[in-house]
mmCIF file of C-alpha atoms in Angstrom:
data_model
loop_
_atom_site.group_PDB
_atom_site.id
_atom_site.type_symbol
_atom_site.label_atom_id
_atom_site.label_comp_id
_atom_site.label_asym_id
_atom_site.label_seq_id
_atom_site.Cartn_x
_atom_site.Cartn_y
_atom_site.Cartn_z
ATOM 1 C CA MET A 1351 -14.581 -44.698 83.927
ATOM 2 C CA SER A 1352 -12.440 -44.189 80.869
ATOM 3 C CA ASP A 1353 -9.755 -46.674 80.031
ATOM 4 C CA PRO A 1354 -6.281 -45.060 80.027
ATOM 5 C CA ALA A 1355 -5.587 -46.888 76.795
ATOM 6 C CA ASP A 1356 -8.239 -44.741 75.077
ATOM 7 C CA PHE A 1357 -6.086 -41.589 75.466
ATOM 8 C CA ALA A 1358 -3.044 -40.576 73.396
ATOM 9 C CA PRO A 1359 0.346 -40.466 75.159
ATOM 10 C CA GLU A 1360 0.749 -37.343 77.264
ATOM 11 C CA GLN A 1361 3.172 -34.627 76.070
ATOM 12 C CA PRO A 1362 4.951 -32.103 78.308
ATOM 13 C CA GLY A 1363 3.020 -28.842 78.616
ATOM 14 C CA PRO A 1364 4.244 -25.245 78.801
ATOM 15 C CA SER A 1365 4.556 -25.477 82.586
ATOM 16 C CA ASP A 1366 6.778 -28.552 82.362
ATOM 17 C CA PHE A 1367 10.374 -27.336 82.506
ATOM 18 C CA ARG A 1368 11.683 -30.706 81.351
ATOM 19 C CA ASP A 1369 10.623 -29.863 77.822
ATOM 20 C CA PRO A 1370 13.775 -28.642 75.983
ATOM 21 C CA THR A 1371 11.772 -26.220 73.859
ATOM 22 C CA THR A 1372 10.125 -24.657 76.901
ATOM 23 C CA ALA A 1373 13.426 -24.332 78.742
ATOM 24 C CA ARG A 1374 15.078 -22.753 75.694
ATOM 25 C CA GLU A 1375 12.269 -20.236 75.212
ATOM 26 C CA LEU A 1376 12.243 -19.367 78.899
ATOM 27 C CA LYS A 1377 15.983 -18.702 78.762
ATOM 28 C CA ARG A 1378 15.504 -16.438 75.760
ATOM 29 C CA ALA A 1379 12.682 -14.565 77.486
ATOM 30 C CA ALA A 1380 14.798 -14.167 80.626
ATOM 31 C CA VAL A 1381 17.715 -12.803 78.588
ATOM 32 C CA TRP A 1382 15.548 -10.231 76.804
ATOM 33 C CA LEU A 1383 13.785 -9.278 80.030
ATOM 34 C CA GLY A 1384 17.127 -8.903 81.819
ATOM 35 C CA LEU A 1385 18.481 -6.806 78.959
ATOM 36 C CA GLY A 1386 15.471 -4.490 79.122
ATOM 37 C CA VAL A 1387 15.759 -4.111 82.892
ATOM 38 C CA ALA A 1388 19.505 -3.440 82.552
ATOM 39 C CA ILE A 1389 18.898 -0.695 79.988
ATOM 40 C CA ILE A 1390 16.303 0.942 82.243
ATOM 41 C CA LEU A 1391 18.609 0.753 85.262
ATOM 42 C CA VAL A 1392 21.536 2.183 83.306
ATOM 43 C CA TRP A 1393 19.368 5.079 82.152
ATOM 44 C CA PHE A 1394 18.083 5.932 85.626
ATOM 45 C CA LEU A 1395 21.423 5.258 87.334
ATOM 46 C CA ALA A 1396 23.560 6.989 84.712
ATOM 47 C CA GLN A 1397 25.064 9.574 87.055
ATOM 48 C CA PRO A 1398 26.111 7.096 89.801
ATOM 49 C CA LEU A 1399 27.533 4.766 87.145
ATOM 50 C CA LEU A 1400 29.501 7.627 85.621
ATOM 51 C CA LEU A 1401 30.861 8.476 89.063
ATOM 52 C CA ILE A 1402 32.041 4.875 89.406
ATOM 53 C CA VAL A 1403 33.650 5.008 85.950
ATOM 54 C CA ALA A 1404 35.321 8.293 86.911
ATOM 55 C CA GLY A 1405 36.592 6.632 90.087
ATOM 56 C CA LEU A 1406 38.075 3.774 88.038
ATOM 57 C CA VAL A 1407 39.729 6.267 85.684
ATOM 58 C CA PHE A 1408 41.157 8.121 88.674
ATOM 59 C CA ALA A 1409 42.377 4.799 90.088
ATOM 60 C CA SER A 1410 44.215 4.116 86.833
ATOM 61 C CA MET A 1411 45.853 7.540 87.109
ATOM 62 C CA LEU A 1412 47.001 6.798 90.661
ATOM 63 C CA ASP A 1413 48.250 3.375 89.590
ATOM 64 C CA GLY A 1414 50.114 4.909 86.659
ATOM 65 C CA GLY A 1415 51.777 7.443 88.952
ATOM 66 C CA THR A 1416 52.715 4.666 91.360
ATOM 67 C CA ARG A 1417 54.296 2.601 88.575
ATOM 68 C CA LEU A 1418 56.141 5.644 87.242
ATOM 69 C CA LEU A 1419 57.466 6.504 90.696
ATOM 70 C CA GLY A 1420 58.682 2.929 91.042
ATOM 71 C CA ARG A 1421 61.236 3.575 88.294
ATOM 72 C CA VAL A 1422 63.094 6.079 90.467
ATOM 73 C CA LEU A 1423 62.162 4.999 94.019
ATOM 74 C CA PRO A 1424 62.876 1.329 94.870
ATOM 75 C CA ILE A 1425 60.377 1.169 97.750
ATOM 76 C CA GLY A 1426 57.189 -0.793 98.348
ATOM 77 C CA ARG A 1427 54.101 -0.161 96.248
ATOM 78 C CA GLY A 1428 52.100 0.952 99.280
ATOM 79 C CA TRP A 1429 54.575 3.725 100.089
ATOM 80 C CA ARG A 1430 54.711 4.862 96.464
ATOM 81 C CA LEU A 1431 50.920 4.951 96.279
ATOM 82 C CA ALA A 1432 50.803 6.965 99.509
ATOM 83 C CA ILE A 1433 53.237 9.507 98.038
ATOM 84 C CA VAL A 1434 51.163 9.814 94.847
ATOM 85 C CA CYS A 1435 47.919 10.190 96.833
ATOM 86 C CA LEU A 1436 49.424 12.868 99.078
ATOM 87 C CA ALA A 1437 50.802 14.758 96.087
ATOM 88 C CA THR A 1438 47.431 14.546 94.313
ATOM 89 C CA MET A 1439 45.469 15.694 97.352
ATOM 90 C CA SER A 1440 47.944 18.530 97.954
ATOM 91 C CA PHE A 1441 47.503 19.710 94.386
ATOM 92 C CA LEU A 1442 43.695 19.572 94.621
ATOM 93 C CA VAL A 1443 43.679 21.459 97.933
ATOM 94 C CA TRP A 1444 46.096 24.062 96.554
ATOM 95 C CA THR A 1445 43.980 24.527 93.424
ATOM 96 C CA VAL A 1446 40.768 24.973 95.428
ATOM 97 C CA TYR A 1447 42.465 27.326 97.886
ATOM 98 C CA PHE A 1448 44.166 29.347 95.161
ATOM 99 C CA ALA A 1449 40.984 29.598 93.133
ATOM 100 C CA GLY A 1450 38.954 30.468 96.211
ATOM 101 C CA ALA A 1451 41.342 32.875 97.898
ATOM 102 C CA SER A 1452 43.094 34.571 94.987
ATOM 103 C CA ILE A 1453 40.990 34.537 91.816
ATOM 104 C CA ALA A 1454 37.432 33.601 92.787
ATOM 105 C CA ALA A 1455 36.355 37.221 92.306
ATOM 106 C CA GLN A 1456 37.748 37.172 88.778
ATOM 107 C CA PHE A 1457 35.048 34.734 87.636
ATOM 108 C CA GLU A 1458 32.504 37.537 87.871
ATOM 109 C CA THR A 1459 34.807 39.845 85.956
ATOM 110 C CA LEU A 1460 35.395 37.161 83.337
ATOM 111 C CA GLN A 1461 31.683 36.682 82.753
ATOM 112 C CA SER A 1462 31.161 40.447 82.491
ATOM 113 C CA VAL A 1463 34.046 40.789 80.015
ATOM 114 C CA VAL A 1464 32.780 37.903 77.869
ATOM 115 C CA THR A 1465 29.255 39.343 77.795
ATOM 116 C CA THR A 1466 30.487 42.819 76.840
ATOM 117 C CA GLN A 1467 32.734 41.494 74.091
ATOM 118 C CA PHE A 1468 29.927 39.407 72.632
ATOM 119 C CA HIS A 1469 27.690 42.465 72.553
ATOM 120 C CA HIS A 1470 30.350 44.425 70.669
ATOM 121 C CA ILE A 1471 30.891 41.595 68.178
ATOM 122 C CA THR A 1472 27.209 41.080 67.463
ATOM 123 C CA GLU A 1473 26.580 44.825 67.095
ATOM 124 C CA TRP A 1474 29.465 45.135 64.621
ATOM 125 C CA ALA A 1475 28.281 42.078 62.675
ATOM 126 C CA HIS A 1476 24.719 43.423 62.571
ATOM 127 C CA SER A 1477 25.905 46.809 61.321
ATOM 128 C CA MET A 1478 27.839 45.066 58.525
ATOM 129 C CA GLY A 1479 24.785 43.051 57.534
ATOM 130 C CA MET A 1480 26.374 39.773 58.614
ATOM 131 C CA LEU A 1481 23.655 38.920 61.134
ATOM 132 C CA PRO A 1482 19.898 38.590 60.519
ATOM 133 C CA HIS A 1483 17.280 40.509 62.456
ATOM 134 C CA ASN A 1484 17.145 37.744 65.046
ATOM 135 C CA GLY A 1485 20.835 38.226 65.788
ATOM 136 C CA ALA A 1486 20.008 39.206 69.346
ATOM 137 C CA ALA A 1487 18.426 35.820 69.952
ATOM 138 C CA ILE A 1488 21.498 34.091 68.543
ATOM 139 C CA ARG A 1489 23.732 36.248 70.721
ATOM 140 C CA ASP A 1490 21.714 35.486 73.856
ATOM 141 C CA GLN A 1491 21.846 31.773 73.123
ATOM 142 C CA MET A 1492 25.619 31.850 72.678
ATOM 143 C CA LEU A 1493 26.034 33.918 75.810
ATOM 144 C CA GLY A 1494 23.889 31.418 77.675
ATOM 145 C CA SER A 1495 26.201 28.601 76.636
ATOM 146 C CA ILE A 1496 29.358 30.509 77.574
ATOM 147 C CA GLY A 1497 27.714 31.646 80.773
ATOM 148 C CA GLN A 1498 26.939 28.072 81.739
ATOM 149 C CA VAL A 1499 30.606 27.180 81.335
ATOM 150 C CA THR A 1500 31.839 30.085 83.455
ATOM 151 C CA MET A 1501 29.126 29.507 86.041
ATOM 152 C CA ALA A 1502 29.970 25.797 86.160
ATOM 153 C CA VAL A 1503 33.591 26.652 86.870
ATOM 154 C CA GLY A 1504 32.696 29.398 89.299
ATOM 155 C CA SER A 1505 30.362 27.147 91.277
ATOM 156 C CA ALA A 1506 32.825 24.256 91.401
ATOM 157 C CA LEU A 1507 32.311 23.998 95.153
ATOM 158 C CA GLY A 1508 28.888 22.514 94.429
ATOM 159 C CA ALA A 1509 30.606 19.465 92.908
ATOM 160 C CA ILE A 1510 32.849 18.745 95.894
ATOM 161 C CA SER A 1511 30.696 15.814 97.033
ATOM 162 C CA SER A 1512 30.910 14.121 93.628
ATOM 163 C CA LEU A 1513 34.643 14.815 93.473
ATOM 164 C CA ALA A 1514 35.084 13.336 96.945
ATOM 165 C CA MET A 1515 33.281 10.139 95.920
ATOM 166 C CA ILE A 1516 35.438 9.845 92.791
ATOM 167 C CA VAL A 1517 38.605 10.322 94.840
ATOM 168 C CA VAL A 1518 37.549 7.800 97.507
ATOM 169 C CA ILE A 1519 36.581 5.151 94.929
ATOM 170 C CA GLY A 1520 39.820 5.736 93.045
ATOM 171 C CA ILE A 1521 41.983 5.406 96.170
ATOM 172 C CA PHE A 1522 40.239 2.229 97.340
ATOM 173 C CA VAL A 1523 40.572 0.575 93.923
ATOM 174 C CA ALA A 1524 44.199 1.694 93.543
ATOM 175 C CA ILE A 1525 45.137 0.254 96.956
ATOM 176 C CA GLU A 1526 44.091 -3.290 96.027
ATOM 177 C CA PRO A 1527 43.095 -3.511 92.329
ATOM 178 C CA ARG A 1528 43.487 -7.317 92.225
ATOM 179 C CA LEU A 1529 40.831 -7.719 94.923
ATOM 180 C CA TYR A 1530 38.150 -6.095 92.772
ATOM 181 C CA GLU A 1531 39.430 -7.803 89.632
ATOM 182 C CA ARG A 1532 39.130 -11.226 91.267
ATOM 183 C CA GLY A 1533 35.661 -10.318 92.541
ATOM 184 C CA VAL A 1534 34.415 -9.586 89.026
ATOM 185 C CA ALA A 1535 36.151 -12.669 87.623
ATOM 186 C CA TRP A 1536 34.483 -14.843 90.272
ATOM 187 C CA MET A 1537 31.074 -14.053 88.743
ATOM 188 C CA LEU A 1538 32.214 -15.291 85.312
ATOM 189 C CA PRO A 1539 32.427 -18.895 84.086
ATOM 190 C CA MET A 1540 35.819 -20.548 84.506
ATOM 191 C CA SER A 1541 36.281 -20.713 80.742
ATOM 192 C CA LYS A 1542 35.980 -16.900 80.463
ATOM 193 C CA ARG A 1543 38.242 -15.851 83.325
ATOM 194 C CA ARG A 1544 41.542 -16.006 81.437
ATOM 195 C CA GLU A 1545 40.046 -13.838 78.700
ATOM 196 C CA PHE A 1546 38.728 -11.410 81.347
ATOM 197 C CA TYR A 1547 42.142 -11.059 83.009
ATOM 198 C CA GLN A 1548 43.810 -10.348 79.662
ATOM 199 C CA THR A 1549 41.189 -7.757 78.730
ATOM 200 C CA SER A 1550 41.375 -6.152 82.181
ATOM 201 C CA ALA A 1551 45.165 -5.834 81.937
ATOM 202 C CA GLU A 1552 44.932 -4.265 78.486
ATOM 203 C CA LEU A 1553 42.202 -1.867 79.644
ATOM 204 C CA GLY A 1554 44.275 -0.749 82.611
ATOM 205 C CA SER A 1555 47.386 -0.226 80.501
ATOM 206 C CA THR A 1556 45.485 1.750 77.860
ATOM 207 C CA ILE A 1557 43.735 4.042 80.332
ATOM 208 C CA ARG A 1558 46.982 4.675 82.218
ATOM 209 C CA ARG A 1559 48.758 5.766 79.048
ATOM 210 C CA LEU A 1560 45.787 7.814 77.883
ATOM 211 C CA MET A 1561 45.462 9.645 81.194
ATOM 212 C CA ALA A 1562 49.219 10.209 81.429
ATOM 213 C CA GLY A 1563 49.137 11.952 78.077
ATOM 214 C CA ARG A 1564 46.067 13.925 79.091
ATOM 215 C CA LEU A 1565 47.679 15.144 82.299
ATOM 216 C CA LEU A 1566 50.814 16.099 80.399
ATOM 217 C CA GLY A 1567 48.752 18.089 77.917
ATOM 218 C CA MET A 1568 46.820 19.807 80.707
ATOM 219 C CA ALA A 1569 50.028 20.811 82.479
ATOM 220 C CA VAL A 1570 51.674 22.130 79.303
ATOM 221 C CA GLU A 1571 48.606 24.071 78.164
ATOM 222 C CA GLY A 1572 47.734 25.471 81.586
ATOM 223 C CA VAL A 1573 51.221 26.540 82.693
ATOM 224 C CA GLY A 1574 52.223 27.676 79.193
ATOM 225 C CA THR A 1575 49.097 29.807 78.786
ATOM 226 C CA TRP A 1576 49.501 31.287 82.253
ATOM 227 C CA ILE A 1577 53.139 32.324 81.707
ATOM 228 C CA LEU A 1578 52.714 33.607 78.148
ATOM 229 C CA LEU A 1579 49.588 35.635 78.962
ATOM 230 C CA MET A 1580 51.312 37.147 81.986
ATOM 231 C CA VAL A 1581 54.289 38.123 79.812
ATOM 232 C CA GLY A 1582 51.962 39.737 77.269
ATOM 233 C CA GLY A 1583 50.065 41.749 79.875
ATOM 234 C CA VAL A 1584 46.728 39.989 79.302
ATOM 235 C CA PRO A 1585 44.429 40.385 82.336
ATOM 236 C CA MET A 1586 43.333 37.396 84.409
ATOM 237 C CA ALA A 1587 46.302 35.344 83.163
ATOM 238 C CA ALA A 1588 46.211 32.990 86.154
ATOM 239 C CA LEU A 1589 42.487 32.317 85.816
ATOM 240 C CA LEU A 1590 42.741 31.784 82.062
ATOM 241 C CA GLY A 1591 45.710 29.451 82.569
ATOM 242 C CA ILE A 1592 43.787 27.327 85.065
ATOM 243 C CA LEU A 1593 40.718 27.251 82.821
ATOM 244 C CA THR A 1594 42.816 26.291 79.804
ATOM 245 C CA GLY A 1595 44.492 23.508 81.748
ATOM 246 C CA LEU A 1596 41.193 22.142 83.049
ATOM 247 C CA LEU A 1597 39.483 22.391 79.666
ATOM 248 C CA ALA A 1598 42.399 20.533 78.065
ATOM 249 C CA PHE A 1599 40.925 17.399 79.636
ATOM 250 C CA LEU A 1600 38.161 17.710 77.012
ATOM 251 C CA PRO A 1601 39.746 17.192 73.573
ATOM 252 C CA ASN A 1602 38.395 19.350 70.729
ATOM 253 C CA ILE A 1603 35.599 21.064 72.666
ATOM 254 C CA GLY A 1604 37.849 22.258 75.505
ATOM 255 C CA ALA A 1605 40.308 23.858 73.068
ATOM 256 C CA ILE A 1606 37.499 25.762 71.337
ATOM 257 C CA ILE A 1607 36.046 27.115 74.582
ATOM 258 C CA SER A 1608 39.417 28.135 75.997
ATOM 259 C CA GLY A 1609 40.357 29.811 72.701
ATOM 260 C CA VAL A 1610 37.167 31.893 72.702
ATOM 261 C CA LEU A 1611 37.769 32.979 76.294
ATOM 262 C CA LEU A 1612 41.413 33.899 75.599
ATOM 263 C CA VAL A 1613 40.582 36.018 72.566
ATOM 264 C CA LEU A 1614 37.654 37.820 74.214
ATOM 265 C CA VAL A 1615 39.592 38.681 77.369
ATOM 266 C CA GLY A 1616 42.666 39.683 75.348
ATOM 267 C CA PHE A 1617 40.817 42.151 73.137
ATOM 268 C CA SER A 1618 39.009 43.570 76.171
ATOM 269 C CA ALA A 1619 42.401 44.972 77.262
ATOM 270 C CA GLY A 1620 43.441 46.231 73.838
ATOM 271 C CA VAL A 1621 44.322 45.216 70.310
ATOM 272 C CA GLU A 1622 47.906 44.295 71.187
ATOM 273 C CA GLN A 1623 46.812 42.065 74.038
ATOM 274 C CA GLY A 1624 44.149 40.500 71.837
ATOM 275 C CA LEU A 1625 46.663 39.660 69.108
ATOM 276 C CA TRP A 1626 49.042 38.346 71.754
ATOM 277 C CA ALA A 1627 46.261 36.113 73.150
ATOM 278 C CA ILE A 1628 45.624 34.730 69.654
ATOM 279 C CA GLY A 1629 49.339 34.006 69.277
ATOM 280 C CA VAL A 1630 49.461 32.304 72.676
ATOM 281 C CA TYR A 1631 46.489 30.132 71.780
ATOM 282 C CA LEU A 1632 48.036 29.088 68.463
ATOM 283 C CA VAL A 1633 51.429 28.310 70.003
ATOM 284 C CA VAL A 1634 49.915 26.246 72.825
ATOM 285 C CA GLN A 1635 47.614 24.309 70.493
ATOM 286 C CA ILE A 1636 50.410 23.648 67.989
ATOM 287 C CA VAL A 1637 52.661 22.268 70.721
ATOM 288 C CA ASP A 1638 49.834 20.125 72.061
ATOM 289 C CA GLY A 1639 48.599 18.973 68.645
ATOM 290 C CA TYR A 1640 51.933 18.299 66.953
ATOM 291 C CA VAL A 1641 54.116 17.205 69.866
ATOM 292 C CA ILE A 1642 52.088 15.857 72.799
ATOM 293 C CA VAL A 1643 49.104 14.262 71.024
ATOM 294 C CA PRO A 1644 51.177 12.264 68.468
ATOM 295 C CA MET A 1645 53.520 11.113 71.240
ATOM 296 C CA VAL A 1646 50.580 9.931 73.353
ATOM 297 C CA ALA A 1647 48.788 8.329 70.380
ATOM 298 C CA LYS A 1648 51.816 6.139 69.691
ATOM 299 C CA ARG A 1649 51.715 4.771 73.228
ATOM 300 C CA SER A 1650 47.959 4.501 73.757
ATOM 301 C CA VAL A 1651 44.735 4.056 71.818
ATOM 302 C CA ASP A 1652 44.756 5.972 68.548
ATOM 303 C CA LEU A 1653 41.267 7.506 68.559
ATOM 304 C CA ALA A 1654 39.933 9.330 65.529
ATOM 305 C CA PRO A 1655 39.167 13.003 66.367
ATOM 306 C CA ALA A 1656 35.740 12.840 64.720
ATOM 307 C CA LEU A 1657 34.874 9.755 66.784
ATOM 308 C CA VAL A 1658 35.904 11.492 70.020
ATOM 309 C CA LEU A 1659 33.999 14.657 69.100
ATOM 310 C CA GLY A 1660 30.866 12.684 68.244
ATOM 311 C CA ALA A 1661 31.077 10.787 71.526
ATOM 312 C CA GLN A 1662 31.518 14.045 73.434
ATOM 313 C CA ILE A 1663 28.443 15.558 71.809
ATOM 314 C CA LEU A 1664 26.370 12.440 72.518
ATOM 315 C CA PHE A 1665 27.547 11.888 76.099
ATOM 316 C CA GLY A 1666 27.366 15.594 76.879
ATOM 317 C CA ALA A 1667 23.766 15.790 75.671
ATOM 318 C CA LEU A 1668 22.753 12.661 77.583
ATOM 319 C CA PHE A 1669 24.720 12.922 80.826
ATOM 320 C CA GLY A 1670 25.951 16.512 81.135
ATOM 321 C CA ILE A 1671 29.436 17.710 82.006
ATOM 322 C CA LEU A 1672 30.482 14.398 83.597
ATOM 323 C CA GLY A 1673 29.552 12.471 80.460
ATOM 324 C CA LEU A 1674 31.426 15.022 78.372
ATOM 325 C CA ALA A 1675 34.564 14.597 80.486
ATOM 326 C CA LEU A 1676 34.426 10.783 80.399
ATOM 327 C CA ALA A 1677 33.571 10.397 76.709
ATOM 328 C CA ASP A 1678 37.197 9.935 75.668
ATOM 329 C CA PRO A 1679 38.101 7.234 78.262
ATOM 330 C CA ILE A 1680 34.825 5.390 77.642
ATOM 331 C CA VAL A 1681 35.424 5.329 73.879
ATOM 332 C CA ALA A 1682 38.955 4.038 74.520
ATOM 333 C CA MET A 1683 37.571 1.290 76.783
ATOM 334 C CA ILE A 1684 34.989 0.247 74.191
ATOM 335 C CA LYS A 1685 37.650 0.098 71.483
ATOM 336 C CA VAL A 1686 39.927 -2.088 73.616
ATOM 337 C CA LEU A 1687 37.008 -4.402 74.482
ATOM 338 C CA LEU A 1688 36.122 -4.803 70.806
ATOM 339 C CA GLU A 1689 39.745 -5.451 69.847
ATOM 340 C CA GLU A 1690 40.248 -8.044 72.592
ATOM 341 C CA SER A 1691 36.956 -9.751 71.740
ATOM 342 C CA SER A 1692 37.905 -9.919 68.071
ATOM 343 C CA GLU A 1693 41.341 -11.356 68.866
ATOM 344 C CA ASN A 1694 39.913 -13.965 71.239
ATOM 345 C CA ASN A 1695 37.302 -15.003 68.700
ATOM 346 C CA ALA A 1696 40.003 -15.317 66.060
ATOM 347 C CA GLU A 1697 42.138 -17.449 68.369
ATOM 348 C CA GLU A 1698 39.203 -19.728 69.169
ATOM 349 C CA ALA A 1699 38.540 -20.133 65.466
ATOM 350 C CA GLY A 1700 42.191 -21.049 64.923
ATOM 351 C CA LEU A 1701 42.864 -18.075 62.674
ATOM 352 C CA GLY A 1702 45.256 -16.187 64.931
ATOM 353 C CA ALA A 1703 45.027 -12.557 65.915
ATOM 354 C CA SER A 1704 45.083 -10.024 63.133
ATOM 355 C CA PRO A 1705 48.096 -7.676 63.323
ATOM 356 C CA ILE A 1706 46.039 -4.679 62.226
ATOM 357 C CA LEU A 1707 43.632 -4.730 65.156
ATOM 358 C CA ARG A 1708 45.897 -2.913 67.605
ATOM 359 C CA PRO A 1709 47.804 0.287 66.778
ATOM 360 C CA ASN A 1710 51.576 0.267 67.029
#
């Protein structure tokens, strides 16, 4: 038998977790593996995650309405939230009923008018030599895009289940937001919880202000377009007003789509109505761009238009209409998270928070 003294001292092997190097490498491997699994899960569960994000955004809107109502009604928060929820549900039911009972048939007319007007425009452009020989293909592609928008609006009943889930999540979170906040904080280390609560409060405040401005813009654009088009004798004024108000939730892209629809429908009724529709579009966009947007930007996150447009293109291509609608709030959330992280890092380093990180 060999004498134990003949062998060199034993060293921990790869399977020995007491080795600091092994433990460190295993932690690194676990982090990278977890990150890869998280990316895969986010990709495959994108739509449910977006529904949850939409529910949180809706909860912030309900909470903002509850806080605003508290300035004029000195009653308990539960009663104020109930009033806001009832008012919101009444508006949604009225919109669905009005769209279904009064103007649902106009969606077909709208699509027919848009198609006819596009044919006239492309034929005129081709006769003037402004379109190449494949102009028909370009026209069909554009009509396909516009048609998808009108069909998406016309078949809104198909999205009732998703809307119901968003509403339910939003109501549950708005009823007891601290419960869910404490649940997330419980999973964090004690040293990070104070930072989490500060970031959560700033996120909630930012989204409330952003959504308040968005709702104000939607109301002004929708009602203003409806009334002005009706005064000018433009057909389908109610439908175009509702579409303009809904599309106002999508900055940049929504204004372009609603403007195209207004002009096409206006000129389908005559030159005077078409010019009136152009004037209505300009007036509404000027009021929104020079009055509402600056007022909201001063009280919420000041997002660069190019950044929002780029995020809309990216999220729309990846996740469809829901990603397009949530691009703006998600970008605002990311910006707040980066700002809070930078401030906390600066405080930990003893440098203090930079005054330029947050807009006035």
